[in-house]
Tab-separated table of C-alpha atoms in Angstrom:
chain	number	residue	atom	x	y	z
A	24	MET	CA	0.000	0.000	0.000
A	25	THR	CA	1.259	3.430	-0.936
A	26	TYR	CA	0.410	6.601	0.976
A	27	THR	CA	2.121	9.815	1.967
A	28	LYS	CA	4.008	9.390	5.216
A	29	ASP	CA	4.734	12.260	7.564
A	30	PRO	CA	8.429	11.992	8.534
A	31	ARG	CA	7.525	13.114	12.065
A	32	VAL	CA	5.268	10.058	12.414
A	33	ASP	CA	8.124	7.904	11.101
A	34	ALA	CA	10.419	9.434	13.746
A	35	TYR	CA	7.871	8.707	16.502
A	36	ILE	CA	7.473	5.083	15.436
A	37	ASP	CA	11.205	4.554	14.859
A	38	GLY	CA	11.875	5.636	18.455
A	39	LEU	CA	9.750	2.819	19.924
A	40	LEU	CA	10.575	-0.739	20.896
A	41	GLY	CA	10.435	-3.230	18.017
A	42	TRP	CA	7.104	-4.800	18.992
A	43	GLN	CA	5.561	-1.331	19.456
A	44	GLN	CA	6.834	-0.300	16.025
A	45	ASP	CA	5.156	-3.353	14.506
A	46	ILE	CA	1.801	-2.474	16.102
A	47	CYS	CA	2.013	1.188	15.101
A	48	ARG	CA	2.965	0.358	11.514
A	49	GLU	CA	0.096	-2.123	11.188
A	50	VAL	CA	-2.434	0.356	12.603
A	51	ARG	CA	-1.005	3.066	10.318
A	52	ASP	CA	-1.469	0.805	7.286
A	53	LEU	CA	-5.013	-0.104	8.344
A	54	VAL	CA	-6.182	3.481	8.798
A	55	HIS	CA	-4.736	4.499	5.426
A	56	ALA	CA	-6.312	1.419	3.796
A	57	ALA	CA	-9.688	2.437	5.244
A	58	ASP	CA	-9.685	5.488	2.976
A	59	PRO	CA	-7.001	6.752	0.591
A	60	GLU	CA	-7.680	10.374	1.608
A	61	VAL	CA	-6.523	9.853	5.223
A	62	THR	CA	-3.602	12.067	6.166
A	63	GLU	CA	-1.253	11.864	9.107
A	64	THR	CA	0.190	14.569	11.282
A	65	ILE	CA	1.606	15.243	14.727
A	66	LYS	CA	-0.494	16.924	17.411
A	67	ARG	CA	0.228	17.622	21.063
A	68	THR	CA	3.929	18.060	20.107
A	69	ARG	CA	4.714	14.424	19.362
A	70	GLN	CA	1.620	12.232	19.071
A	71	PRO	CA	0.718	10.738	15.649
A	72	TYR	CA	-2.827	11.539	14.505
A	73	PHE	CA	-4.694	10.280	11.470
A	74	VAL	CA	-7.294	12.660	10.101
A	75	LEU	CA	-9.883	13.082	7.376
A	76	GLN	CA	-12.388	15.892	7.912
A	77	GLY	CA	-11.681	15.422	11.633
A	78	ASN	CA	-9.692	13.112	13.863
A	79	ILE	CA	-9.939	9.396	13.190
A	80	CYS	CA	-7.396	8.014	15.626
A	81	ALA	CA	-4.135	8.695	17.439
A	82	LEU	CA	-1.263	6.491	18.605
A	83	LEU	CA	0.378	6.589	21.998
A	84	ALA	CA	2.946	4.023	23.091
A	85	ALA	CA	3.128	3.269	26.806
A	86	LYS	CA	5.564	1.086	28.723
A	87	ASP	CA	3.748	-2.214	28.192
A	88	HIS	CA	1.205	-1.468	25.445
A	89	VAL	CA	0.244	0.783	22.544
A	90	ASN	CA	-2.972	2.786	22.750
A	91	VAL	CA	-5.023	3.547	19.673
A	92	PHE	CA	-7.441	6.349	20.528
A	93	LEU	CA	-10.572	6.210	18.358
A	94	TYR	CA	-12.233	9.616	17.990
A	95	ASP	CA	-15.792	8.429	17.609
A	96	GLY	CA	-17.755	9.989	20.454
A	97	ALA	CA	-18.685	6.436	21.505
A	98	ILE	CA	-21.229	6.186	18.679
A	99	VAL	CA	-19.440	3.658	16.460
A	100	PRO	CA	-20.590	0.082	17.133
A	101	ASP	CA	-18.034	-2.345	18.580
A	102	PRO	CA	-19.568	-5.762	17.817
A	103	GLU	CA	-16.185	-7.529	18.172
A	104	GLY	CA	-15.550	-6.000	21.623
A	105	ILE	CA	-12.137	-4.561	20.736
A	106	ILE	CA	-12.524	-1.386	22.828
A	107	THR	CA	-10.451	-1.797	25.990
A	108	ALA	CA	-11.066	1.532	27.774
A	109	GLY	CA	-13.059	4.734	27.640
A	110	HIS	CA	-16.423	3.073	27.122
A	111	GLU	CA	-18.212	6.050	28.648
A	112	ASN	CA	-15.808	8.680	27.293
A	113	LYS	CA	-17.600	11.383	25.350
A	114	THR	CA	-14.743	11.994	22.872
A	115	ALA	CA	-12.515	8.956	22.347
A	116	ARG	CA	-12.336	5.314	23.256
A	117	THR	CA	-9.177	3.219	23.410
A	118	VAL	CA	-7.974	-0.049	21.956
A	119	ALA	CA	-4.807	-1.173	23.748
A	120	PHE	CA	-2.412	-3.696	22.229
A	121	ARG	CA	0.248	-5.538	24.210
A	122	GLN	CA	3.303	-7.365	22.974
A	123	GLY	CA	2.333	-10.557	21.151
A	124	GLU	CA	-1.357	-9.658	20.796
A	125	ALA	CA	-2.858	-9.864	17.333
A	126	ILE	CA	-4.720	-6.891	15.928
A	127	ASN	CA	-8.282	-7.658	14.861
A	128	ALA	CA	-7.742	-5.928	11.510
A	129	PRO	CA	-11.275	-6.404	10.118
A	130	ALA	CA	-12.919	-4.996	13.263
A	131	LEU	CA	-10.508	-2.053	13.573
A	132	THR	CA	-10.806	-1.245	9.862
A	133	ALA	CA	-14.609	-1.301	10.093
A	134	MET	CA	-14.441	1.159	12.981
A	135	PHE	CA	-12.047	3.419	11.045
A	136	ARG	CA	-14.409	3.401	8.061
A	137	GLN	CA	-17.392	4.304	10.235
A	138	ILE	CA	-15.493	7.126	11.947
A	139	ILE	CA	-14.506	8.469	8.512
A	140	ALA	CA	-18.119	8.253	7.306
A	141	ASN	CA	-19.241	10.092	10.446
A	142	ASN	CA	-16.581	12.773	9.889
A	143	ARG	CA	-17.821	13.256	6.336
A	144	ALA	CA	-21.379	13.585	7.667
A	145	GLY	CA	-20.338	16.458	9.928
A	146	GLY	CA	-18.608	14.635	12.787
A	147	TRP	CA	-19.799	12.651	15.760
A	148	ARG	CA	-20.734	15.798	17.739
A	149	LYS	CA	-23.165	16.854	15.009
A	150	LEU	CA	-24.521	13.329	14.611
A	151	LYS	CA	-25.145	13.027	18.362
A	152	ARG	CA	-26.807	16.445	18.458
A	153	ASP	CA	-29.024	15.618	15.461
A	154	ALA	CA	-30.025	12.292	17.043
A	155	SER	CA	-31.203	14.017	20.242
């Protein structure tokens, strides 16, 4: 898969432990595969974000896991139960991956695609407001 890489995101990933790099690169590939218009950037000084008409997700490596923050306002269905934290969070939920854990690529990609569709429809804040 070919997409434009932000060298700052490369630098972030390259600075991680090998297993964390593998997770981040796979998630990066999945979010770009979800829609060819996805772009990547750095926000909050060093954190990789993936955006398309709004935030889709962000990466944050911790000591023993990698967090993928999904910016979905908790409105995207999670039928596979991949969300690990932030179930009641009003902005973002988290999928945490630890060393040796497989990424459920179909489930994560489906969530990315729904977040992108929601962003194109005005964003989760607008969709929640309109549903009220």
